Each structure stands twice: as structure tokens, then as C-alpha cells.
Tab-separated table of C-alpha atoms and ligand atoms in Angstrom:
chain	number	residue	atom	x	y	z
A	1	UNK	CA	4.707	-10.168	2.377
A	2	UNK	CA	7.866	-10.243	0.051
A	3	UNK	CA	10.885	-10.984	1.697
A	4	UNK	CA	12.694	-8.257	0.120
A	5	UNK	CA	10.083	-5.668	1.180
A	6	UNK	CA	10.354	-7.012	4.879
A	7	UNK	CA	14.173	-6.325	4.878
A	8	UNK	CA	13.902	-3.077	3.532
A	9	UNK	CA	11.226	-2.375	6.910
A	10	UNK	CA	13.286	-3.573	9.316
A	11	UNK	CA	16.499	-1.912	7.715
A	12	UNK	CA	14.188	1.709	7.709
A	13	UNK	CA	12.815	1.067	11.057
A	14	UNK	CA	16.361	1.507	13.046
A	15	UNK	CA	18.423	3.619	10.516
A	16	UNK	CA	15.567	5.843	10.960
A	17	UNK	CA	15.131	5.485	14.490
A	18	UNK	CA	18.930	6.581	14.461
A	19	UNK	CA	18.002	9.540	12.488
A	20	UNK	CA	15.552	11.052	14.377
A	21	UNK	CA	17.248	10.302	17.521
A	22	UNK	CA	20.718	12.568	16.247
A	23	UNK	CA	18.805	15.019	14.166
A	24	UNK	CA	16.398	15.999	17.395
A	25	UNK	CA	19.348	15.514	19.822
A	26	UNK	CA	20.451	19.210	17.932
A	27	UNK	CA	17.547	20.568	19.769
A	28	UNK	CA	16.600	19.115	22.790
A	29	UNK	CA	15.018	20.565	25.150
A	30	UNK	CA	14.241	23.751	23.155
A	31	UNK	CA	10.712	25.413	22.930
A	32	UNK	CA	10.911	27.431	19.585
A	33	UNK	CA	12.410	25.876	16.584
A	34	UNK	CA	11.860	26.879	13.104
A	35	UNK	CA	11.890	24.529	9.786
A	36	UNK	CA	14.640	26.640	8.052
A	37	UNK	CA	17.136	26.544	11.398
A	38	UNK	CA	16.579	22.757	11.205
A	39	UNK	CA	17.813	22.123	8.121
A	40	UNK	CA	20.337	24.970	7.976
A	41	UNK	CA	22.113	23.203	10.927
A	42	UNK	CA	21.545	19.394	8.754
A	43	UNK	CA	23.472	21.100	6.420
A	44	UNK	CA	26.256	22.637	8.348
A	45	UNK	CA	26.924	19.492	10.731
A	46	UNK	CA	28.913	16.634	9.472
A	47	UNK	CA	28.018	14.215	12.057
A	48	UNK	CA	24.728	12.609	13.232
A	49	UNK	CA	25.512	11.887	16.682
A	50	UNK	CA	23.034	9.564	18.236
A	51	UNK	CA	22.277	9.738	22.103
A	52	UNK	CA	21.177	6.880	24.575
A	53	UNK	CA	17.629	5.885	22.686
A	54	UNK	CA	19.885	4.218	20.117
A	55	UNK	CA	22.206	2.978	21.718
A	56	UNK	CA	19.932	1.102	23.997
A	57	UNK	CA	17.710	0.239	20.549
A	58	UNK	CA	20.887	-1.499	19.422
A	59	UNK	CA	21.603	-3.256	22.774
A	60	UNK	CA	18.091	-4.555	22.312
A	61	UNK	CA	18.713	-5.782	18.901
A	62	UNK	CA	21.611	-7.284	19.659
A	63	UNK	CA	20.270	-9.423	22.842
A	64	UNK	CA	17.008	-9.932	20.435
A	65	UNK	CA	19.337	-11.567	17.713
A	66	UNK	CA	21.370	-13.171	20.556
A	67	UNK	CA	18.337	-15.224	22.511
A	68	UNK	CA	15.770	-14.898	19.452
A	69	UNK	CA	13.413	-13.431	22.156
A	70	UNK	CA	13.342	-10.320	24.894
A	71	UNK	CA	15.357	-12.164	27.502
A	72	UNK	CA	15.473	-9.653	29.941
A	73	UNK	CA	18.669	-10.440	32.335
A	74	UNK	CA	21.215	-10.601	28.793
A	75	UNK	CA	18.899	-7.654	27.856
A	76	UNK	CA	20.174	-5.397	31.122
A	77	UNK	CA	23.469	-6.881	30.804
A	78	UNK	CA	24.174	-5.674	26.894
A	79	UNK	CA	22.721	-2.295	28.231
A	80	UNK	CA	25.081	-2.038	30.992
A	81	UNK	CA	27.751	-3.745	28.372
A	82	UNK	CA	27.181	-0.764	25.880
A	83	UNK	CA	26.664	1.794	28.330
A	84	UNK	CA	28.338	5.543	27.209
A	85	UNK	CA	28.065	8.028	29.326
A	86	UNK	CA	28.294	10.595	26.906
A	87	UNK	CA	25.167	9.334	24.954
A	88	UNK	CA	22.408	11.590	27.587
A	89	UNK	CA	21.262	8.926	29.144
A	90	UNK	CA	18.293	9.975	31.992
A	91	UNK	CA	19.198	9.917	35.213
A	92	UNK	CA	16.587	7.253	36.552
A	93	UNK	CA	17.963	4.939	34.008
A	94	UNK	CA	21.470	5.490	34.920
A	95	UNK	CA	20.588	4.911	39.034
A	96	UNK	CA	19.274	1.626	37.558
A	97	UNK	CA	22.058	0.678	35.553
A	98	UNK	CA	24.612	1.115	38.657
A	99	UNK	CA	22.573	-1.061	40.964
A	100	UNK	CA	22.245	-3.602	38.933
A	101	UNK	CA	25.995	-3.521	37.877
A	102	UNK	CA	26.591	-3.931	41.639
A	103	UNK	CA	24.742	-6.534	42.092
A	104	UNK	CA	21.030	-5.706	42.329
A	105	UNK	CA	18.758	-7.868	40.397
A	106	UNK	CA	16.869	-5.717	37.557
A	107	UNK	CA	13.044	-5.931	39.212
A	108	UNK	CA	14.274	-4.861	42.466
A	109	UNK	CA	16.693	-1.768	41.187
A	110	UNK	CA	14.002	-0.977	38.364
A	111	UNK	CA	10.997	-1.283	40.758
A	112	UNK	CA	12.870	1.319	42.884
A	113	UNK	CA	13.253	3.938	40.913
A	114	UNK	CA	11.605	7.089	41.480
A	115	UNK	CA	10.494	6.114	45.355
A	116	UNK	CA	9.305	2.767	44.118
A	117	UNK	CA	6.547	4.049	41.591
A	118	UNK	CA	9.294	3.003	38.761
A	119	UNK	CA	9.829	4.958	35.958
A	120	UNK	CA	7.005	6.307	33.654
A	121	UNK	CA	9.555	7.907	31.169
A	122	UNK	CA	9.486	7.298	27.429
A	123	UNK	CA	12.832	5.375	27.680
A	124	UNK	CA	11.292	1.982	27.293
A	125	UNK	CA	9.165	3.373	24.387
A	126	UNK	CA	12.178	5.063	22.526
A	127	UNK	CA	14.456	1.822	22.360
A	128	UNK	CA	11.387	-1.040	21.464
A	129	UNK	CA	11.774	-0.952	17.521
A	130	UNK	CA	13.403	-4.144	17.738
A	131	UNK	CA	10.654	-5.573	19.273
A	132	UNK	CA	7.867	-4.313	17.125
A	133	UNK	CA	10.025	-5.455	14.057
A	134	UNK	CA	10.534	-8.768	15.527
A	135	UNK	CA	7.105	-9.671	16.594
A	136	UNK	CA	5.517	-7.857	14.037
A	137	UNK	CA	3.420	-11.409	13.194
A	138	UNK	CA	2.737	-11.690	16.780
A	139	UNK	CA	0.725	-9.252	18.897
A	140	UNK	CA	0.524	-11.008	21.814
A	141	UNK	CA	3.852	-11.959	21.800
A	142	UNK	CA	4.759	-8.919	21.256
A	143	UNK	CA	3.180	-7.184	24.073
A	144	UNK	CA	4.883	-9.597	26.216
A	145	UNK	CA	8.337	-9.392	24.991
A	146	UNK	CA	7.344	-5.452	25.073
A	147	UNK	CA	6.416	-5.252	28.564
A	148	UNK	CA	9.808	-7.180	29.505
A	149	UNK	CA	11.907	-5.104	27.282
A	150	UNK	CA	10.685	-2.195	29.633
A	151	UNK	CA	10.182	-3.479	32.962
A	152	UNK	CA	13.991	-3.899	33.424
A	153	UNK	CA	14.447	-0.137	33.720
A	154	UNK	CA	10.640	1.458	33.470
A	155	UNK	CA	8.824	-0.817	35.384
A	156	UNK	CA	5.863	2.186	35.970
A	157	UNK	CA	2.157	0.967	34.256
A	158	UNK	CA	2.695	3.735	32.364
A	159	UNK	CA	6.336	3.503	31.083
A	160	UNK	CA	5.802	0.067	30.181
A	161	UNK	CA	1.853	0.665	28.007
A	162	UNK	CA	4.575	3.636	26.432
A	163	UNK	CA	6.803	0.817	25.244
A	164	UNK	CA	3.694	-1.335	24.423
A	165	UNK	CA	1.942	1.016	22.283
A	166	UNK	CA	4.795	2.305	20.674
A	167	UNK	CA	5.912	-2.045	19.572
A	168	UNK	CA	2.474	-2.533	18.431
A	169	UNK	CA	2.445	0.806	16.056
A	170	UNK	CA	5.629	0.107	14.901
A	171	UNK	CA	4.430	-3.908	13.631
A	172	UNK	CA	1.211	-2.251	11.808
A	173	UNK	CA	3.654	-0.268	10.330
A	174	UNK	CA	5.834	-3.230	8.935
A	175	UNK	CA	2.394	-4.947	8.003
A	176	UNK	CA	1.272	-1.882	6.208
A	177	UNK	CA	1.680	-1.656	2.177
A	178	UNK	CA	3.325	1.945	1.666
A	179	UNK	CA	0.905	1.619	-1.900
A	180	UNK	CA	-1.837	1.973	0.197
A	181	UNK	CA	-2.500	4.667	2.348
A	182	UNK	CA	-1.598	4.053	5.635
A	183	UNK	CA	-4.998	2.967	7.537
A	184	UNK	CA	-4.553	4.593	10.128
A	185	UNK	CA	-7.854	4.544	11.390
A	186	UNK	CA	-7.503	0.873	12.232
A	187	UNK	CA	-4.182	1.550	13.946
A	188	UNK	CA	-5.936	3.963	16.326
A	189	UNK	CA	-9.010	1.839	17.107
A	190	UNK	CA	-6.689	-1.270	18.185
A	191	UNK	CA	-4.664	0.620	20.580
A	192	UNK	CA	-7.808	2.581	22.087
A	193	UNK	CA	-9.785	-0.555	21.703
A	194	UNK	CA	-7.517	-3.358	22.630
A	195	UNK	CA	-3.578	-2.041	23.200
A	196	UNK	CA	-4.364	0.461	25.699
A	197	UNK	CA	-5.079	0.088	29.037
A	198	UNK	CA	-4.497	3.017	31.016
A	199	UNK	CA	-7.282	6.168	30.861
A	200	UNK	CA	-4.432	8.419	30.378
A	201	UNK	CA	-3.419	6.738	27.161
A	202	UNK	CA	-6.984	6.127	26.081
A	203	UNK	CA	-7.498	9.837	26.425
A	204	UNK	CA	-4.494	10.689	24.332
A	205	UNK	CA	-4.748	8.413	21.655
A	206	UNK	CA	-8.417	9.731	21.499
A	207	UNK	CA	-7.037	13.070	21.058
A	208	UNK	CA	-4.273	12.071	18.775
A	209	UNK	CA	-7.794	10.687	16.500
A	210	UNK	CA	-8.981	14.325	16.839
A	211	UNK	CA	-6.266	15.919	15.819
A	212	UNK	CA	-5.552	14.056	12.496
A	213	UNK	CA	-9.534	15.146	11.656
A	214	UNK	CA	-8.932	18.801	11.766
A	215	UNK	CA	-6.237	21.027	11.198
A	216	UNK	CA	-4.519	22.007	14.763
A	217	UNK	CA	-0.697	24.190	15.149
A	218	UNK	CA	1.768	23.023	16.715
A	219	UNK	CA	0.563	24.615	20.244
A	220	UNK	CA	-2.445	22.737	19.908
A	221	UNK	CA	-0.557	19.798	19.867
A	222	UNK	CA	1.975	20.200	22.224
A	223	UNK	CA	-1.067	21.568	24.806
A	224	UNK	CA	-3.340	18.401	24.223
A	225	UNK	CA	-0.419	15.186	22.979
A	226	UNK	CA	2.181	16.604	24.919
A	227	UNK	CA	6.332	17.193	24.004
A	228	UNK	CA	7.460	15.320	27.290
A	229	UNK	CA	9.739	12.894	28.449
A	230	UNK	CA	7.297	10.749	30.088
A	231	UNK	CA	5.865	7.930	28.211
A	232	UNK	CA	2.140	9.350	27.306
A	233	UNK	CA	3.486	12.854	26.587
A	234	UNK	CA	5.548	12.006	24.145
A	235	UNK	CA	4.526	7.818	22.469
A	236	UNK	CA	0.923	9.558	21.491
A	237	UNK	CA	2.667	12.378	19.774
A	238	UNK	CA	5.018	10.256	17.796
A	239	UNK	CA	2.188	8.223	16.552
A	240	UNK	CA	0.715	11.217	15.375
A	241	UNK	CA	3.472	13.040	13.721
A	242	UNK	CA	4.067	9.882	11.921
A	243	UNK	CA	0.383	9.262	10.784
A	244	UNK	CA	-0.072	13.165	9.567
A	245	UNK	CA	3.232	12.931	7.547
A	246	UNK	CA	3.076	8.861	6.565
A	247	UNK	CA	3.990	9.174	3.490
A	248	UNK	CA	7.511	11.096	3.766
A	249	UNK	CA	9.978	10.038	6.167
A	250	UNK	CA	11.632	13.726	5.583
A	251	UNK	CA	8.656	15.206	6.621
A	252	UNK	CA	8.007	13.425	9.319
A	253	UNK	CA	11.040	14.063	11.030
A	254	UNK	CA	11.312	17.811	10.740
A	255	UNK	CA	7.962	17.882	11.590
A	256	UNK	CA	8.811	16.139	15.200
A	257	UNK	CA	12.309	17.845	15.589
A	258	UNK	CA	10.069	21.495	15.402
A	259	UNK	CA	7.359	20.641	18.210
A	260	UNK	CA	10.468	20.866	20.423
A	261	UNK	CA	11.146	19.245	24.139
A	262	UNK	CA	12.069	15.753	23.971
A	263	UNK	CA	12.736	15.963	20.462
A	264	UNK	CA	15.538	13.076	20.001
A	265	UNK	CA	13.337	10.554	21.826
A	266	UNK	CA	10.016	11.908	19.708
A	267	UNK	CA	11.907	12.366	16.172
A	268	UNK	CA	13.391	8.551	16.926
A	269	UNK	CA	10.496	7.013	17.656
A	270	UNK	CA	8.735	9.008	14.420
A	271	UNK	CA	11.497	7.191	12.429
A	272	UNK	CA	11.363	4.001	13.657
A	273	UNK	CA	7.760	4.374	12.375
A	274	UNK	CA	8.044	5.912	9.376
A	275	UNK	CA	11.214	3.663	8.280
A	276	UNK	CA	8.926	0.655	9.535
A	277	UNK	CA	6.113	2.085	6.738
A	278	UNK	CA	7.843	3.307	3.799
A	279	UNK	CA	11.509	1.040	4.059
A	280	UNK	CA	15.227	2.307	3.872
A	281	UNK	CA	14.427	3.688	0.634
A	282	UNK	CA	12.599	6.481	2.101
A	283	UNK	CA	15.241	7.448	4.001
A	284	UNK	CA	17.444	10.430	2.390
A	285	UNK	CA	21.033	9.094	1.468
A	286	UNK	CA	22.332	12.307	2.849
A	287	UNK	CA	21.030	11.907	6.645
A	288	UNK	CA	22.338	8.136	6.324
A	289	UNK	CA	25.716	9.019	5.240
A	290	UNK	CA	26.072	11.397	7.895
A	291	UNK	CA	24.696	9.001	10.439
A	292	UNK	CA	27.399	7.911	13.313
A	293	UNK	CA	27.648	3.890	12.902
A	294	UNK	CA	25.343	3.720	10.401
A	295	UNK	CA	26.910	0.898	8.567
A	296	UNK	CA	26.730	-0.839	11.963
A	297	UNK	CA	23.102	-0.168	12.605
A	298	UNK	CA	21.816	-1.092	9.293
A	299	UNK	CA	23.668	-4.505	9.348
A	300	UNK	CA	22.333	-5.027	13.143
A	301	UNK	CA	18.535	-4.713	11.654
A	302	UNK	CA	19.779	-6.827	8.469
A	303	UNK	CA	20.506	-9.307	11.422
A	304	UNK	CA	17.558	-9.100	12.875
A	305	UNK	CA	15.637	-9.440	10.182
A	306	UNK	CA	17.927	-12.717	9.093
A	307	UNK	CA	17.031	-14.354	12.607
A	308	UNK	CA	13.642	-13.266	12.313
A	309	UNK	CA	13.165	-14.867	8.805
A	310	UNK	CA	14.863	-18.137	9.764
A	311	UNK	CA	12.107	-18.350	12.460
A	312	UNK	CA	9.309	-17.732	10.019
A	313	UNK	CA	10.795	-20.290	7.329
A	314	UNK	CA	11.286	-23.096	9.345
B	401	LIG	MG1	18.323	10.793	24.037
């Protein structure tokens, strides 16, 4: 691949992670949202305010670019490091955070959580971008690096194949030609066939197949892929929002933001993929100028994508 369409992926993958993050974080939580209030508020707000999935996508980055690899105790550190408690964070993550700030190591406080079944929430899946940009040449490394990224906070099967799933989506995405249609097909055989490993994400991803086949509304798909915070009601129905709207970013997100619930932590991980496929280009210059930090974030995936490149060329 060119280098100069690999930037523009990794640059689109976190600025639009960003952007779905603070455009759903208008509505989370809500059941009933309509297209035209969505974009009436877009227009009205003059702030993108991102919550906790970005900034614990940039703390990722940043320890990425740092160690050139998931190294999980700088990883827990920069998350404690950038830690605002203004951003939403969940409450499981932020009992995790504390321990290990007073001294707790990150398997024992992580492997605690929720009466020691760990956490099967989507917040390892909402901040692993980074990781599916920066192994996007490596799927086994990736699932690796994946896995770690989560178990230092979600250390549940299920929070961590959320995380998993949603790295290995995002680096078909960055391998994908945005000339071609997206084949997204093949995406859905490899995670049923080879990703996967829980029945409960087999069984969703199988539905997610389903759904792309026939035409289903929005209660169809919130009954059968879920709107959810935990990690297989909500990764699954990223992957299809994404796929049913791949080739407009725009789109993609509104889409997401109206199926309502967890909508930050859906529409982000809907941009993350949809930046990943079509580049920063796709992106509409009047969500990115509105984004908070956005200079910030785009230069932390420029990073990433330097480090990353440096690897590949040596
Ligand atoms: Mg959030």
C-alpha cells in the first residue's frame, strides 16, 4: 500500500473515533432519537466534547508510540496519567484505576472487578484503534497486543474477544482499498471462522451476516445485535453499522448515534472503522473543526503511523 494512503487511514481511524465518540456522547443513553434532532443539535453545538473512549484511545496511542508495542504496565500508567473524571468514565473501570494507583498490580485489581468475573464491558473494544492500526500487517500480533490492551481493565473472555474483534475489523479496514467495495463478506467469515471464539460472539456476528442480507429497522437490530455497553452488545453492532454504510463516514455515524444506548462507545468505534476504510478525507471538515483536541489527536495518529512506518522500512 502507498504510504500516503496509509497515513491518511490511520489519521481517519482516531479523528473519527473522536467523532463518533462526542457526537453520540449528545445522546447517550437515550432510546428514541431521530436523524433531523441529530443534526439539528451538530449544528447548534460548538464543541465536540469527547468522553473516556478517547481519551483512553489516546493513552493507548501514546504508550503504543512510547514502547512500539502494547506494554501493558506504561499502558495502565498513561491511563491513570490521563485520567479526567469528567470524561464518563464506567464505574468498573474507575474501581480499577484507584487500586492500581494505590498500589495494586493491574491483573489482580482488573481480575477483580465485578466479583472476580472481570469486566465484559465494551471499554476495551472502544479504545483498541491504535492497536488495529498498528498491527494492521500482523494478525497474530495483533490479537496479542489486543488481548493485553484489554486485560488491564476488562480482563472478562468476553470483554477482551470485544477488544479482539473490534482490532482485527479495524486492520481489514486499513488493508481495504476504499475503490473497491468493501468485502465484507471476507471480514465476517474470519472473525466467525477464525477471530471469534466465544458462542455468544459467533452467534452475533452470524446475525450481524443476516442482517446486511435483508433489509431489517432499527428494532430489529437493536433486538438481535444489541445497543449495550457490554462488549457483544455493542462490537457486533458497530461492525455492522459500519459495513451497511461503508462507503460514507457521515452516514455511518448518524446511523449509530440513532440506534441509541451506548451511542458514544458504538458511534466511536463506527468511526474508527469507517476512518480506517475511507481515510481523513472522508471525514467532514465541519465535525473536525469542531472536534475538542483535534489538532492533538490527528498528530498523535500521524505519530503512530511515523513509528509504525519506521518499523516496516527498516
Ligand atoms: Mg464514553
Amino acid at each position: 500500500m502507498f504510504k500516503e494512503g496509509l497515513r491518511s487511514k490511520f489519521l481517519g481511524c482516531m479523528v473519527g473515533a473522536a467523532i463518533g465518540d462526542a457526537v453520540g456522547a449528545f445522546f447517550e443513553g437515550r432510546w428514541r432519537i431521530s436523524l433531523e434532532e441529530v443534526t439539528a443539535r451538530l449544528l447548534e453545538e460548538p464543541t465536540l466534547r469527547y468522553t473516556d473512549d478517547t481519551e483512553m484511545t489516546i493513552g493507548l496511542a501514546e504508550s503504543i508510540i512510547r514502547n512500539k508495542r502494547v506494554e501493558p504496565d506504561d499502558l495502565i500508567k498513561t491511563f491513570i496519567e490521563n485520567f479526567d473524571p469528567s470524561r464518563g468514565y464506567g464505574w468498573g473501570t474507575i474501581k480499577v484505576l484507584r487500586r492500581v494507583e494505590r498500589g495494586e498490580s493491574w491483573r489482580e485489581a482488573s481480575g477483580k472487578a465485578f466479583g472476580g468475573e472481570g469486566s465484559f464491558g465494551n471499554g476495551a473494544a472502544m479504545r483498541v484503534s491504535p492497536v488495529g492500526l498498528f498491527y494492521y500487517d500482523d494478525p497474530e500480533g495483533l490479537v496479542t497486543a489486543a488481548e493485553l490492551s484489554s486485560l488491564v481493565t476488562h480482563s472478562n473472555p468476553l470483554g477482551i474477544e470485544g477488544a479482539v474483534v473490534q482490532a482485527y475489523s479495524v486492520s481489514m479496514a486499513v488493508k481495504s482499498d476504499p475503490r473497491e467495495g468493501f468485502r465484507w463478506k471476507d471480514l465476517l467469515e474470519d472473525l466467525i471462522g477464525k477471530i471469534a471464539r466465544t458462542e455468544v460472539f459467533r452467534r452475533k456476528l452470524q446475525a450481524v451476516k443476516e442482517s446486511l442480507t435483508k433489509k431489517v429497522d432499527r428494532e430489529e437490530v437493536v433486538e438481535k445485535l444489541g445497543n449495550g455497553v457490554e462488549a457483544f452488545n455493542s462490537v457486533p453492532t458497530a461492525i455492522y453499522v459500519f459495513l451497511k454504510n461503508s462507503k460514507d463516514f457521515r452516514a455511518a455515524i448518524l446511523d449509530a448515534v440513532c440506534l441509541g444506548g451506548d451511542t458514544d462507545t458504538i458511534a466511536s468505534m463506527v468511526g474508527a472503522l469507517s476512518g480506517s476504510y475511507l481515510g481523513f478525507q472522508a471525514i467532514p471538515d465541519e465535525w473536525f473543526r469542531k472536534l475538542e483536541d483535534g489538532e492533538y489527536i490527528r498528530g498523535l495518529a500521524e505519530k503512530l503511523w511515523e513509528t509504525k512506518v519506521s518499523l516496516i522500512s527498516r
